[in-house]
């Protein structure tokens, strides 16, 4: 197997941004920013993203991107819920897959994750798994606050040893979606530090980590988009996490917001335009600016 991108991040103390895409435009914007920052990057697709793009189209996109991208890029399945979807992503050509059985009993999570790990490793593909439950909504994933659980450091050690997973997504207080917090955001760095001590060689992953920039929320509100109350993770917390063993930080909601801001602002200023290349291009610019900024926050610039 080739070297796992997250291993370099673990060794050198930075995090790689993992950005979701479901259109070619968004992927091109992500890659452009990674190249401009000389940063490795992870482009990830959810189950619903695969359904939206289609297996054959996605396979062609991945092959083309790998050939043309000038920095290390890894394609990743985000929140795969079954062995079958993990197998499907591997067949498409993903470099790594996430199997997320975190809502199942511990033993079931171990068993399914181990099955995916065995299948993936035989084919040179890395596996991310999850222990603990992150609240919020992302695509088909919905977890109520009352059902969310912090990751147990002791269980994390056992889980890694029994499954052979390459990286572990942990729950330390992040939330999926645009409406993460009504009050102050807090991350349990005490839990993170305990997990680091027990499994020091395993890259850790932070899901539900979109920033949801206040400036972009204000811009959308001005344009009539009902996103009142949207709030994300403060950048200083993400920057701090990236200096620990958090080696991959996911972003999806921010991408969606940035794309929409660019499109709507362009249309608002050019309301006679019907050329979708123009307003999609404006959206791509906003996404590219966001990704470039996140790369700086995570410390991965010039790490390619």
Short mmCIF file of N, CA and C in Angstrom, two decimals, residues 47 78-86 98-116 127-134 141 143 149 159 163 168-169:
data_model
loop_
_atom_site.label_atom_id
_atom_site.label_comp_id
_atom_site.label_asym_id
_atom_site.label_seq_id
_atom_site.Cartn_x
_atom_site.Cartn_y
_atom_site.Cartn_z
N UNK A 47 -22.52 8.99 0.36
CA UNK A 47 -23.34 8.01 -0.38
C UNK A 47 -24.30 8.72 -1.33
N UNK A 78 -17.24 9.35 2.34
CA UNK A 78 -17.63 9.95 3.61
C UNK A 78 -18.86 9.25 4.16
N UNK A 79 -18.79 8.79 5.40
CA UNK A 79 -19.92 8.20 6.12
C UNK A 79 -20.59 7.04 5.37
N UNK A 80 -19.80 6.08 4.91
CA UNK A 80 -20.40 4.86 4.38
C UNK A 80 -21.05 4.07 5.50
N UNK A 81 -22.27 3.64 5.29
CA UNK A 81 -23.04 3.00 6.35
C UNK A 81 -23.06 1.48 6.28
N UNK A 82 -22.44 0.89 5.26
CA UNK A 82 -22.51 -0.56 5.12
C UNK A 82 -21.28 -1.07 4.39
N UNK A 83 -21.05 -2.38 4.49
CA UNK A 83 -19.98 -3.01 3.75
C UNK A 83 -20.20 -2.82 2.25
N UNK A 84 -21.44 -2.91 1.81
CA UNK A 84 -21.75 -2.83 0.37
C UNK A 84 -21.36 -1.48 -0.22
N UNK A 85 -21.65 -0.38 0.48
CA UNK A 85 -21.30 0.93 -0.08
C UNK A 85 -19.79 1.14 -0.04
N UNK A 86 -19.13 0.58 0.97
CA UNK A 86 -17.66 0.68 1.02
C UNK A 86 -17.05 -0.08 -0.16
N UNK A 98 -14.74 5.47 4.45
CA UNK A 98 -15.17 5.51 5.84
C UNK A 98 -16.32 4.53 6.03
N UNK A 99 -16.18 3.69 7.02
CA UNK A 99 -17.30 2.86 7.44
C UNK A 99 -17.77 3.41 8.78
N UNK A 100 -18.99 3.90 8.82
CA UNK A 100 -19.52 4.55 10.01
C UNK A 100 -20.66 3.72 10.58
N UNK A 101 -20.32 2.88 11.53
CA UNK A 101 -21.32 2.09 12.26
C UNK A 101 -21.38 2.54 13.71
N UNK A 102 -21.11 3.82 13.93
CA UNK A 102 -20.98 4.34 15.29
C UNK A 102 -22.29 4.31 16.07
N UNK A 103 -23.43 4.24 15.38
CA UNK A 103 -24.71 4.19 16.07
C UNK A 103 -25.11 2.76 16.44
N UNK A 104 -24.33 1.79 16.00
CA UNK A 104 -24.60 0.39 16.34
C UNK A 104 -23.92 0.04 17.66
N UNK A 105 -24.32 -1.06 18.29
CA UNK A 105 -23.59 -1.53 19.47
C UNK A 105 -22.11 -1.74 19.16
N UNK A 106 -21.27 -1.60 20.17
CA UNK A 106 -19.82 -1.65 20.00
C UNK A 106 -19.38 -2.90 19.24
N UNK A 107 -19.87 -4.05 19.62
CA UNK A 107 -19.43 -5.29 18.99
C UNK A 107 -19.82 -5.35 17.52
N UNK A 108 -20.98 -4.83 17.17
CA UNK A 108 -21.41 -4.79 15.77
C UNK A 108 -20.53 -3.83 14.98
N UNK A 109 -20.20 -2.69 15.58
CA UNK A 109 -19.31 -1.72 14.95
C UNK A 109 -17.95 -2.36 14.67
N UNK A 110 -17.42 -3.08 15.64
CA UNK A 110 -16.14 -3.76 15.47
C UNK A 110 -16.21 -4.77 14.33
N UNK A 111 -17.25 -5.59 14.30
CA UNK A 111 -17.36 -6.67 13.32
C UNK A 111 -17.45 -6.13 11.90
N UNK A 112 -18.30 -5.13 11.68
CA UNK A 112 -18.48 -4.60 10.32
C UNK A 112 -17.24 -3.84 9.88
N UNK A 113 -16.66 -3.06 10.80
CA UNK A 113 -15.45 -2.32 10.46
C UNK A 113 -14.32 -3.28 10.09
N UNK A 114 -14.15 -4.35 10.85
CA UNK A 114 -13.10 -5.33 10.56
C UNK A 114 -13.30 -5.96 9.19
N UNK A 115 -14.54 -6.23 8.81
CA UNK A 115 -14.84 -6.81 7.50
C UNK A 115 -14.43 -5.84 6.39
N UNK A 116 -14.75 -4.55 6.57
CA UNK A 116 -14.37 -3.54 5.58
C UNK A 116 -12.85 -3.40 5.51
N UNK A 127 -8.82 2.74 5.47
CA UNK A 127 -10.14 2.77 6.09
C UNK A 127 -10.17 3.76 7.26
N UNK A 128 -11.21 4.57 7.28
CA UNK A 128 -11.54 5.43 8.42
C UNK A 128 -12.80 4.88 9.05
N UNK A 129 -12.86 4.89 10.36
CA UNK A 129 -14.06 4.43 11.06
C UNK A 129 -14.43 5.45 12.12
N UNK A 130 -15.51 5.19 12.83
CA UNK A 130 -15.97 6.18 13.82
C UNK A 130 -16.39 5.49 15.10
N UNK A 131 -16.06 6.12 16.21
CA UNK A 131 -16.47 5.64 17.52
C UNK A 131 -16.96 6.84 18.32
N UNK A 132 -18.17 6.71 18.85
CA UNK A 132 -18.84 7.87 19.43
C UNK A 132 -19.76 8.45 18.36
N UNK A 133 -20.77 9.19 18.76
CA UNK A 133 -21.77 9.68 17.82
C UNK A 133 -21.81 11.20 17.82
N UNK A 134 -21.72 11.78 16.62
CA UNK A 134 -21.71 13.22 16.46
C UNK A 134 -23.11 13.70 16.10
N UNK A 141 -27.58 11.45 7.05
CA UNK A 141 -27.15 11.20 8.43
C UNK A 141 -27.87 12.16 9.37
N UNK A 143 -28.51 12.62 13.64
CA UNK A 143 -28.29 12.17 15.02
C UNK A 143 -28.75 13.28 15.95
N UNK A 149 -22.75 10.84 21.61
CA UNK A 149 -21.91 10.30 22.67
C UNK A 149 -20.46 10.70 22.43
N UNK A 159 -10.94 -0.66 20.07
CA UNK A 159 -11.53 -0.66 18.74
C UNK A 159 -10.44 -0.70 17.66
N UNK A 163 -9.88 -3.89 15.08
CA UNK A 163 -10.32 -3.70 13.69
C UNK A 163 -9.18 -3.49 12.71
N UNK A 168 -9.30 7.11 12.85
CA UNK A 168 -10.50 7.03 13.68
C UNK A 168 -11.13 8.41 13.84
N UNK A 169 -12.40 8.50 13.47
CA UNK A 169 -13.18 9.72 13.70
C UNK A 169 -13.71 9.67 15.12
#
